[in-house]
Amino acid sequence: MKISILRNSTGGRRASVAVALGAVLALTATACGDDGSGAGGDEGAEGSGKGKIVFWDNNGGVRTEIWKEVIADFEKANPDIDVQYVGIASTEYQSKVDTAIQGGGLPDVGGISASMLAGFAAQGALETLDFRLAKSPLNGKLNEDMIESMRAAGGGDDKLYSIPTSANNGVLYYRTDLFEKAGLEEPTTWDRFYEAAEKLTDKGKNEFGYTIRGGAGSIAQALDAMYGQSGITSFWDASGKKTTVNDPKNVEALEKYAALFKKVTPAADLNNDFTKMVAQWDSGTIGMLNHNLGSYQDHVKALTAEKFRGIPQPIGPGGKRVQVSNPVDGVGMFKSSKNKEAAWKFIEFATSAQSSSKFNESAGQVPAHTDAAKDEWISKAEPTKLAAEALSDGSTTIVQLPYYLPDWNTISKADNEPNFQKVLLGDMSAKDFLDTMAEQLNEAQAEWQEQRG
């Protein structure tokens, strides 16, 4: 489950934007719960281990309630530490942190997933956690693959900047009641997926076979569909210098996938991020949804477990399942924290067996703490159980996305999400879209390799 990131030619532009926005954040930080912490690179201090610390949640709203439970448990066990929670939407988190790195107002602790880690680390904003983990009861109790994923995502220095909380995995959710009514087989292959998407669509009744992600976060889902159908198992060719995203097989796969838009999907999908997409699926009569383990509990609440299943992605060529990597999530400490001792106590508690189990049962994800991963609830959460089995039984090959380069998020979000919308609308060909992304990726890879010597 090793994970990777990217740098591209827009890195300078992104940094300039962050600098320009720095003054704005400095004026508004208090409203966001800022405790006056410094900017990226500031050394901070160990502090007294008591008093207030600020925690920024990188999936605010979606995970707010469970984080508040964990914080309440922590404050009960540590009455001399007050944790101020700030929930930030996942789509806004990176820009918020980048702005604070330049202009000041960083929190003590923040959610740091592998997908954004390298960019923050490259700006000198994160505290290395190796020596703290070595002295902690957590040492030896965290999933080694997740630890290595975090190290690999740091940009090549093999340092640990984020303690993993959980691993996610792509899931195909489908409405068992609608499939049964239509006499359809479970969508375990791509052929069955496309057949079901078409057969379950009746636009006159506002019924659709699938909901496609066209808004924020669309690129990862599109890549998953591409590699799943093409069967290509590496993000880079044998030379390690050229990406496979624009391989003819991937181009063909994306053409077929993008053609689903408005044919078997709602038109609103063009701008849907995951929260809108999930809400739409939960409240409507849409046959299938691609998301990850994180939305499982939402579906249970909205539909009840009897009306849907969450299964691993469809099987592709040769009977093999190929999926792209989902970033490991975790919590890290910002170097500018003035109370690192208290910040570390919170990180330790948040990633302990008890907290890890509580958090991941709510999120429906695989716990990083090995003791929590043995808890009974996992066997009862079918998608989590099936995902764990698929990753360990040899049936699934994971294509590791290049999280290790600092601007992977820029390439896969700001630079190309608008282009993917053009593909959906028919204003840009799948080939031109993938060729553009490949050029950026190859340049980013070359820069990264050059920097490493």
Short mmCIF file of C-alpha atoms in Angstrom, two decimals:
data_model
loop_
_atom_site.label_atom_id
_atom_site.label_comp_id
_atom_site.label_asym_id
_atom_site.label_seq_id
_atom_site.Cartn_x
_atom_site.Cartn_y
_atom_site.Cartn_z
CA MET A 1 0.00 0.00 0.00
CA LYS A 2 2.88 2.37 -0.71
CA ILE A 3 1.84 5.81 -1.69
CA SER A 4 3.30 8.58 -3.78
CA ILE A 5 2.81 12.75 -4.84
CA LEU A 6 3.72 15.33 -7.73
CA ARG A 7 5.27 18.65 -8.54
CA ASN A 8 4.39 20.55 -11.66
CA SER A 9 5.21 23.71 -13.49
CA THR A 10 2.43 25.59 -11.74
CA GLY A 11 4.19 25.30 -8.37
CA GLY A 12 5.49 28.87 -8.56
CA ARG A 13 2.03 30.19 -9.38
CA ARG A 14 0.53 28.30 -6.49
CA ALA A 15 3.12 29.70 -4.07
CA SER A 16 2.46 33.23 -5.33
CA VAL A 17 -1.25 32.83 -4.72
CA ALA A 18 -0.54 31.56 -1.22
CA VAL A 19 1.63 34.60 -0.47
CA ALA A 20 -1.02 36.97 -1.78
CA LEU A 21 -3.66 35.38 0.40
CA GLY A 22 -1.46 35.36 3.48
CA ALA A 23 -2.53 38.80 4.63
CA VAL A 24 -6.18 37.84 4.32
CA LEU A 25 -5.73 34.81 6.55
CA ALA A 26 -3.80 36.84 9.11
CA LEU A 27 -6.83 39.11 9.47
CA THR A 28 -9.35 36.29 9.66
CA ALA A 29 -7.42 33.61 11.56
CA THR A 30 -9.01 34.47 14.90
CA ALA A 31 -12.43 33.67 13.51
CA CYS A 32 -11.11 30.25 12.52
CA GLY A 33 -9.88 29.41 16.00
CA ASP A 34 -6.25 30.47 15.51
CA ASP A 35 -4.12 30.55 18.64
CA GLY A 36 -1.53 32.88 17.17
CA SER A 37 0.82 30.16 15.91
CA GLY A 38 3.47 31.11 13.37
CA ALA A 39 4.00 30.45 9.72
CA GLY A 40 5.61 27.50 7.99
CA GLY A 41 9.22 27.01 9.00
CA ASP A 42 8.87 28.71 12.39
CA GLU A 43 10.38 26.47 15.06
CA GLY A 44 7.74 26.89 17.79
CA ALA A 45 8.44 25.39 21.21
CA GLU A 46 7.87 22.29 23.32
CA GLY A 47 5.72 24.29 25.72
CA SER A 48 4.40 23.20 29.09
CA GLY A 49 2.30 20.30 27.90
CA LYS A 50 -0.75 22.13 29.28
CA GLY A 51 -3.12 24.82 28.08
CA LYS A 52 -4.77 25.26 24.68
CA ILE A 53 -3.94 23.63 21.37
CA VAL A 54 -5.73 24.10 18.05
CA PHE A 55 -6.68 21.19 15.81
CA TRP A 56 -7.69 21.61 12.16
CA ASP A 57 -9.82 18.75 10.82
CA ASN A 58 -9.14 18.13 7.11
CA ASN A 59 -12.65 16.73 6.55
CA GLY A 60 -14.78 19.14 8.53
CA GLY A 61 -18.52 18.56 8.51
CA VAL A 62 -18.19 14.94 7.44
CA ARG A 63 -16.06 13.97 10.45
CA THR A 64 -16.90 16.78 12.87
CA GLU A 65 -19.05 14.79 15.29
CA ILE A 66 -16.64 11.87 15.67
CA TRP A 67 -13.67 14.20 16.16
CA LYS A 68 -15.59 16.05 18.85
CA GLU A 69 -16.17 12.73 20.60
CA VAL A 70 -12.45 11.91 20.46
CA ILE A 71 -11.59 15.40 21.72
CA ALA A 72 -14.06 15.09 24.60
CA ASP A 73 -12.48 11.76 25.58
CA PHE A 74 -9.02 13.33 25.40
CA GLU A 75 -9.95 16.35 27.50
CA LYS A 76 -11.51 14.08 30.12
CA ALA A 77 -8.26 12.12 30.33
CA ASN A 78 -6.16 15.32 30.14
CA PRO A 79 -8.12 18.02 32.01
CA ASP A 80 -5.22 20.47 31.82
CA ILE A 81 -5.32 20.56 27.99
CA ASP A 82 -8.03 22.31 25.97
CA VAL A 83 -8.36 21.30 22.31
CA GLN A 84 -9.97 23.90 20.06
CA TYR A 85 -11.55 22.14 17.08
CA VAL A 86 -11.73 23.82 13.66
CA GLY A 87 -13.52 21.88 10.91
CA ILE A 88 -12.43 22.69 7.36
CA ALA A 89 -14.02 21.15 4.29
CA SER A 90 -11.73 18.72 2.48
CA THR A 91 -12.00 20.76 -0.73
CA GLU A 92 -10.68 23.88 1.05
CA TYR A 93 -8.13 22.37 3.41
CA GLN A 94 -4.97 22.45 1.30
CA SER A 95 -5.41 26.09 0.25
CA LYS A 96 -6.20 27.05 3.85
CA VAL A 97 -3.01 25.46 5.13
CA ASP A 98 -0.89 26.79 2.25
CA THR A 99 -2.13 30.29 3.02
CA ALA A 100 -1.37 29.93 6.72
CA ILE A 101 2.11 28.59 5.94
CA GLN A 102 2.86 31.84 4.12
CA GLY A 103 0.94 34.31 6.26
CA GLY A 104 0.84 32.83 9.75
CA GLY A 105 -1.92 31.30 11.83
CA LEU A 106 -1.12 27.60 11.57
CA PRO A 107 -2.72 25.30 14.15
CA ASP A 108 -0.77 22.99 16.47
CA VAL A 109 -2.19 19.78 14.96
CA GLY A 110 -3.92 19.08 11.67
CA GLY A 111 -5.28 16.27 9.57
CA ILE A 112 -2.48 15.42 7.12
CA SER A 113 -3.25 12.80 4.49
CA ALA A 114 -0.63 11.32 2.21
CA SER A 115 -2.08 13.20 -0.75
CA MET A 116 -1.09 16.62 0.60
CA LEU A 117 1.84 15.74 2.82
CA ALA A 118 4.72 16.39 0.43
CA GLY A 119 3.55 19.90 -0.40
CA PHE A 120 3.40 20.93 3.26
CA ALA A 121 6.69 19.20 4.07
CA ALA A 122 8.46 20.90 1.16
CA GLN A 123 7.52 24.25 2.65
CA GLY A 124 9.09 23.30 5.97
CA ALA A 125 5.77 23.44 7.81
CA LEU A 126 5.65 20.01 9.46
CA GLU A 127 7.39 18.61 12.52
CA THR A 128 9.16 15.29 12.04
CA LEU A 129 7.64 12.70 14.35
CA ASP A 130 10.11 9.80 14.16
CA PHE A 131 11.77 10.35 17.55
CA ARG A 132 8.44 10.94 19.29
CA LEU A 133 6.96 7.74 17.84
CA ALA A 134 10.08 5.79 18.83
CA LYS A 135 9.46 6.67 22.50
CA SER A 136 5.69 6.19 22.34
CA PRO A 137 3.46 3.24 23.25
CA LEU A 138 2.29 3.53 19.65
CA ASN A 139 5.64 2.27 18.40
CA GLY A 140 5.18 -1.17 16.85
CA LYS A 141 1.39 -0.91 17.11
CA LEU A 142 0.68 0.88 13.84
CA ASN A 143 0.20 -0.80 10.48
CA GLU A 144 3.63 -0.88 8.84
CA ASP A 145 2.27 -0.44 5.32
CA MET A 146 0.50 2.74 6.37
CA ILE A 147 3.62 4.03 8.12
CA GLU A 148 5.69 3.36 4.99
CA SER A 149 3.04 5.04 2.85
CA MET A 150 3.36 8.18 4.98
CA ARG A 151 7.16 8.07 4.76
CA ALA A 152 7.06 7.63 0.98
CA ALA A 153 4.63 10.52 0.63
CA GLY A 154 6.95 12.94 2.42
CA GLY A 155 8.84 13.84 -0.71
CA GLY A 156 11.82 11.49 -0.61
CA ASP A 157 13.50 12.21 2.73
CA ASP A 158 12.05 9.08 4.40
CA LYS A 159 10.90 11.09 7.41
CA LEU A 160 7.58 10.61 9.17
CA TYR A 161 5.46 13.76 9.24
CA SER A 162 2.02 12.29 9.92
CA ILE A 163 0.84 9.47 12.18
CA PRO A 164 -1.66 7.35 10.21
CA THR A 165 -5.21 7.03 11.46
CA SER A 166 -6.75 4.98 8.68
CA ALA A 167 -6.66 3.61 5.16
CA ASN A 168 -9.44 4.00 2.68
CA ASN A 169 -10.34 2.06 -0.42
CA GLY A 170 -12.44 2.61 -3.50
CA VAL A 171 -15.87 0.96 -3.34
CA LEU A 172 -18.66 0.40 -5.84
CA TYR A 173 -21.93 0.88 -3.99
CA TYR A 174 -25.04 -0.46 -5.68
CA ARG A 175 -28.72 -0.61 -4.84
CA THR A 176 -29.54 -4.26 -4.29
CA ASP A 177 -33.27 -3.55 -4.36
CA LEU A 178 -33.08 -1.87 -7.78
CA PHE A 179 -30.81 -4.58 -9.19
CA GLU A 180 -33.15 -7.32 -7.99
CA LYS A 181 -36.19 -5.55 -9.47
CA ALA A 182 -34.41 -5.20 -12.84
CA GLY A 183 -33.12 -8.78 -12.81
CA LEU A 184 -29.49 -7.64 -12.94
CA GLU A 185 -26.43 -9.50 -11.74
CA GLU A 186 -24.09 -7.96 -9.20
CA PRO A 187 -21.75 -5.47 -10.99
CA THR A 188 -18.56 -7.40 -10.30
CA THR A 189 -17.17 -6.86 -13.83
CA TRP A 190 -16.99 -3.73 -15.96
CA ASP A 191 -19.29 -5.27 -18.56
CA ARG A 192 -21.96 -5.81 -15.90
CA PHE A 193 -21.37 -2.28 -14.60
CA TYR A 194 -22.08 -0.71 -18.00
CA GLU A 195 -25.06 -2.99 -18.62
CA ALA A 196 -26.60 -2.05 -15.27
CA ALA A 197 -25.93 1.68 -15.75
CA GLU A 198 -27.94 1.60 -18.98
CA LYS A 199 -30.75 -0.70 -17.86
CA LEU A 200 -31.44 1.21 -14.63
CA THR A 201 -31.81 4.54 -16.41
CA ASP A 202 -35.23 6.00 -17.12
CA LYS A 203 -34.86 9.76 -17.51
CA GLY A 204 -38.59 10.26 -17.73
CA LYS A 205 -38.92 8.95 -14.18
CA ASN A 206 -35.72 10.72 -13.04
CA GLU A 207 -34.05 7.33 -12.52
CA PHE A 208 -30.38 6.89 -13.38
CA GLY A 209 -28.01 3.95 -13.44
CA TYR A 210 -24.97 5.80 -12.12
CA THR A 211 -23.75 9.05 -10.60
CA ILE A 212 -20.41 10.31 -11.93
CA ARG A 213 -18.16 12.72 -10.04
CA GLY A 214 -17.64 15.82 -12.13
CA GLY A 215 -16.80 18.37 -9.43
CA ALA A 216 -14.04 18.55 -6.83
CA GLY A 217 -12.14 15.27 -6.49
CA SER A 218 -13.16 14.00 -9.92
CA ILE A 219 -9.70 13.09 -11.19
CA ALA A 220 -8.97 10.26 -8.74
CA GLN A 221 -12.32 8.62 -9.55
CA ALA A 222 -11.69 8.96 -13.28
CA LEU A 223 -8.20 7.44 -12.90
CA ASP A 224 -9.69 4.55 -10.94
CA ALA A 225 -12.16 3.83 -13.74
CA MET A 226 -9.43 4.14 -16.39
CA TYR A 227 -6.88 1.81 -14.84
CA GLY A 228 -9.59 -0.60 -13.71
CA GLN A 229 -10.71 -1.07 -17.31
CA SER A 230 -7.33 -0.93 -19.05
CA GLY A 231 -5.65 -3.32 -16.62
CA ILE A 232 -2.44 -1.25 -16.66
CA THR A 233 -0.75 -1.82 -13.30
CA SER A 234 1.83 0.96 -13.02
CA PHE A 235 1.53 4.75 -13.08
CA TRP A 236 4.96 5.04 -14.76
CA ASP A 237 6.50 3.15 -17.66
CA ALA A 238 9.59 0.98 -17.24
CA SER A 239 11.90 3.99 -17.44
CA GLY A 240 10.16 5.67 -14.50
CA LYS A 241 10.12 8.92 -16.49
CA LYS A 242 6.87 8.78 -18.44
CA THR A 243 3.40 8.30 -17.03
CA THR A 244 0.97 5.74 -18.38
CA VAL A 245 -2.10 7.97 -17.93
CA ASN A 246 -2.27 8.67 -21.68
CA ASP A 247 -1.62 5.11 -22.79
CA PRO A 248 -4.06 4.31 -25.62
CA LYS A 249 -5.81 1.74 -23.42
CA ASN A 250 -6.44 4.39 -20.76
CA VAL A 251 -7.63 6.87 -23.38
CA GLU A 252 -10.15 4.33 -24.67
CA ALA A 253 -11.29 3.55 -21.12
CA LEU A 254 -11.83 7.21 -20.26
CA GLU A 255 -13.78 7.80 -23.48
CA LYS A 256 -16.18 5.02 -22.53
CA TYR A 257 -16.48 6.16 -18.93
CA ALA A 258 -16.99 9.87 -19.71
CA ALA A 259 -19.68 8.97 -22.26
CA LEU A 260 -21.88 7.93 -19.31
CA PHE A 261 -22.46 11.58 -18.40
CA LYS A 262 -26.07 12.70 -18.98
CA LYS A 263 -26.70 9.44 -20.83
CA VAL A 264 -27.13 7.39 -17.64
CA THR A 265 -26.27 10.04 -15.02
CA PRO A 266 -27.93 13.22 -13.73
CA ALA A 267 -26.82 16.45 -15.40
CA ALA A 268 -26.08 17.86 -11.93
CA ASP A 269 -23.13 15.46 -11.71
CA LEU A 270 -21.02 17.96 -13.67
CA ASN A 271 -20.42 20.01 -10.51
CA ASN A 272 -20.88 17.38 -7.82
CA ASP A 273 -18.16 16.86 -5.25
CA PHE A 274 -18.36 13.79 -3.03
CA THR A 275 -20.75 15.28 -0.46
CA LYS A 276 -23.30 16.28 -3.11
CA MET A 277 -22.83 13.02 -4.99
CA VAL A 278 -23.32 10.92 -1.85
CA ALA A 279 -26.36 12.94 -0.75
CA GLN A 280 -27.88 12.60 -4.21
CA TRP A 281 -27.39 8.83 -4.21
CA ASP A 282 -28.77 8.44 -0.70
CA SER A 283 -31.92 10.41 -1.43
CA GLY A 284 -32.73 9.28 -4.97
CA THR A 285 -33.16 6.26 -7.19
CA ILE A 286 -29.68 5.98 -8.68
CA GLY A 287 -28.36 2.48 -9.21
CA MET A 288 -24.61 2.83 -8.55
CA LEU A 289 -22.08 5.11 -6.91
CA ASN A 290 -18.29 5.02 -6.84
CA HIS A 291 -16.86 6.42 -3.65
CA ASN A 292 -14.83 4.99 -0.78
CA LEU A 293 -15.34 3.35 2.57
CA GLY A 294 -15.85 6.73 4.22
CA SER A 295 -19.46 7.14 3.11
CA TYR A 296 -20.67 3.70 4.23
CA GLN A 297 -22.35 4.89 7.42
CA ASP A 298 -24.13 7.66 5.50
CA HIS A 299 -25.68 5.04 3.22
CA VAL A 300 -26.72 2.87 6.16
CA LYS A 301 -28.49 5.82 7.78
CA ALA A 302 -30.19 6.91 4.56
CA LEU A 303 -31.08 3.59 2.96
CA THR A 304 -30.62 0.86 5.62
CA ALA A 305 -28.12 -1.94 4.96
CA GLU A 306 -30.79 -4.09 3.29
CA LYS A 307 -31.06 -1.82 0.23
CA PHE A 308 -27.43 -1.60 -0.90
CA ARG A 309 -24.05 -3.31 -0.92
CA GLY A 310 -20.55 -1.93 -1.13
CA ILE A 311 -18.16 -4.17 -3.07
CA PRO A 312 -14.60 -3.83 -4.41
CA GLN A 313 -14.25 -2.20 -7.81
CA PRO A 314 -15.21 -4.32 -10.85
CA ILE A 315 -12.83 -6.90 -12.24
CA GLY A 316 -11.09 -5.97 -15.47
CA PRO A 317 -9.09 -7.76 -18.20
CA GLY A 318 -7.84 -11.24 -17.39
CA GLY A 319 -10.01 -11.51 -14.30
CA LYS A 320 -7.81 -9.13 -12.30
CA ARG A 321 -8.94 -6.14 -10.31
CA VAL A 322 -6.86 -2.98 -10.69
CA GLN A 323 -7.43 0.06 -8.52
CA VAL A 324 -5.58 3.30 -7.91
CA SER A 325 -4.30 3.99 -4.42
CA ASN A 326 -6.35 5.93 -1.91
CA PRO A 327 -4.24 8.16 0.33
CA VAL A 328 -3.65 7.06 3.90
CA ASP A 329 -5.06 9.63 6.32
CA GLY A 330 -3.37 10.79 9.48
CA VAL A 331 -2.63 13.60 11.92
CA GLY A 332 0.51 15.69 12.00
CA MET A 333 2.08 18.46 14.04
CA PHE A 334 2.99 21.85 12.62
CA LYS A 335 6.54 22.96 13.34
CA SER A 336 5.35 26.40 14.47
CA SER A 337 3.33 24.99 17.40
CA LYS A 338 4.23 26.64 20.68
CA ASN A 339 2.99 23.67 22.67
CA LYS A 340 4.39 20.60 20.97
CA GLU A 341 4.29 18.47 24.10
CA ALA A 342 0.51 18.90 24.42
CA ALA A 343 0.09 18.53 20.65
CA TRP A 344 1.90 15.18 20.72
CA LYS A 345 -0.23 13.98 23.65
CA PHE A 346 -3.30 14.66 21.52
CA ILE A 347 -1.86 12.88 18.48
CA GLU A 348 -0.96 9.86 20.63
CA PHE A 349 -4.46 9.73 22.07
CA ALA A 350 -6.20 10.25 18.72
CA THR A 351 -4.28 7.35 17.15
CA SER A 352 -4.49 5.00 20.16
CA ALA A 353 -6.36 1.69 19.85
CA GLN A 354 -9.50 3.01 21.54
CA SER A 355 -9.72 6.24 19.56
CA SER A 356 -8.69 4.56 16.31
CA SER A 357 -11.46 2.00 16.67
CA LYS A 358 -14.08 4.61 17.56
CA PHE A 359 -13.06 6.95 14.74
CA ASN A 360 -12.84 4.30 12.04
CA GLU A 361 -16.06 2.56 12.99
CA SER A 362 -17.76 5.91 12.43
CA ALA A 363 -15.82 6.57 9.22
CA GLY A 364 -16.11 3.00 7.95
CA GLN A 365 -12.37 2.87 7.25
CA VAL A 366 -9.55 0.46 8.08
CA PRO A 367 -7.82 1.43 11.37
CA ALA A 368 -4.09 2.08 11.42
CA HIS A 369 -3.73 0.75 14.95
CA THR A 370 -3.29 -3.01 14.70
CA ASP A 371 -5.28 -3.73 17.86
CA ALA A 372 -8.21 -1.65 16.62
CA ALA A 373 -8.09 -3.51 13.31
CA LYS A 374 -9.05 -6.70 15.17
CA ASP A 375 -12.25 -5.27 16.64
CA GLU A 376 -15.56 -6.99 15.99
CA TRP A 377 -17.22 -4.08 14.20
CA ILE A 378 -15.00 -4.57 11.13
CA SER A 379 -16.49 -7.99 10.39
CA LYS A 380 -19.96 -6.42 10.56
CA ALA A 381 -19.15 -3.51 8.21
CA GLU A 382 -19.26 -5.49 4.96
CA PRO A 383 -17.52 -2.99 2.62
CA THR A 384 -14.63 -2.58 5.06
CA LYS A 385 -14.33 -6.34 5.44
CA LEU A 386 -14.45 -6.95 1.68
CA ALA A 387 -11.95 -4.17 1.00
CA ALA A 388 -9.51 -5.59 3.52
CA GLU A 389 -9.87 -9.05 1.98
CA ALA A 390 -9.42 -7.74 -1.57
CA LEU A 391 -6.19 -6.02 -0.56
CA SER A 392 -4.77 -9.10 1.10
CA ASP A 393 -5.96 -12.08 -0.97
CA GLY A 394 -3.99 -11.32 -4.13
CA SER A 395 -7.06 -10.44 -6.23
CA THR A 396 -6.27 -6.72 -6.44
CA THR A 397 -3.35 -4.76 -7.89
CA ILE A 398 -2.94 -1.20 -6.62
CA VAL A 399 -1.60 1.46 -8.99
CA GLN A 400 0.32 3.84 -6.73
CA LEU A 401 -0.48 7.45 -7.49
CA PRO A 402 2.52 9.82 -7.22
CA TYR A 403 1.68 11.55 -3.96
CA TYR A 404 5.40 12.01 -3.25
CA LEU A 405 5.74 15.11 -5.43
CA PRO A 406 4.69 18.38 -3.76
CA ASP A 407 2.18 19.58 -6.35
CA TRP A 408 0.33 16.36 -7.12
CA ASN A 409 -2.77 17.95 -5.63
CA THR A 410 -2.40 20.95 -7.95
CA ILE A 411 -2.09 18.75 -11.02
CA SER A 412 -4.92 16.44 -10.03
CA LYS A 413 -7.24 19.19 -8.83
CA ALA A 414 -6.87 22.85 -9.84
CA ASP A 415 -5.11 22.20 -13.14
CA ASN A 416 -7.23 19.37 -14.49
CA GLU A 417 -10.63 19.19 -12.82
CA PRO A 418 -11.94 21.97 -15.11
CA ASN A 419 -10.54 20.07 -18.11
CA PHE A 420 -12.31 16.89 -17.02
CA GLN A 421 -15.57 18.82 -16.99
CA LYS A 422 -14.83 19.82 -20.59
CA VAL A 423 -14.41 16.13 -21.43
CA LEU A 424 -17.79 15.35 -19.89
CA LEU A 425 -19.40 18.16 -21.88
CA GLY A 426 -17.73 17.04 -25.11
CA ASP A 427 -15.66 20.21 -25.38
CA MET A 428 -12.34 18.39 -25.02
CA SER A 429 -11.31 14.92 -26.14
CA ALA A 430 -10.21 12.30 -23.64
CA LYS A 431 -6.90 12.06 -25.51
CA ASP A 432 -6.19 15.80 -25.30
CA PHE A 433 -7.13 15.79 -21.63
CA LEU A 434 -4.82 12.89 -20.79
CA ASP A 435 -1.98 14.17 -22.99
CA THR A 436 -2.12 17.50 -21.15
CA MET A 437 -2.01 15.80 -17.78
CA ALA A 438 0.79 13.48 -18.93
CA GLU A 439 2.94 16.41 -20.01
CA GLN A 440 2.56 18.01 -16.57
CA LEU A 441 3.26 14.74 -14.79
CA ASN A 442 6.36 13.94 -16.84
CA GLU A 443 7.76 17.41 -16.20
CA ALA A 444 7.03 17.09 -12.50
CA GLN A 445 8.67 13.68 -12.32
CA ALA A 446 11.77 14.97 -14.11
CA GLU A 447 12.07 17.90 -11.69
CA TRP A 448 11.68 15.63 -8.70
CA GLN A 449 14.27 13.15 -9.97
CA GLU A 450 16.69 15.99 -10.69
CA GLN A 451 16.27 17.40 -7.18
CA ARG A 452 17.01 13.99 -5.69
CA GLY A 453 20.21 13.79 -7.74
#
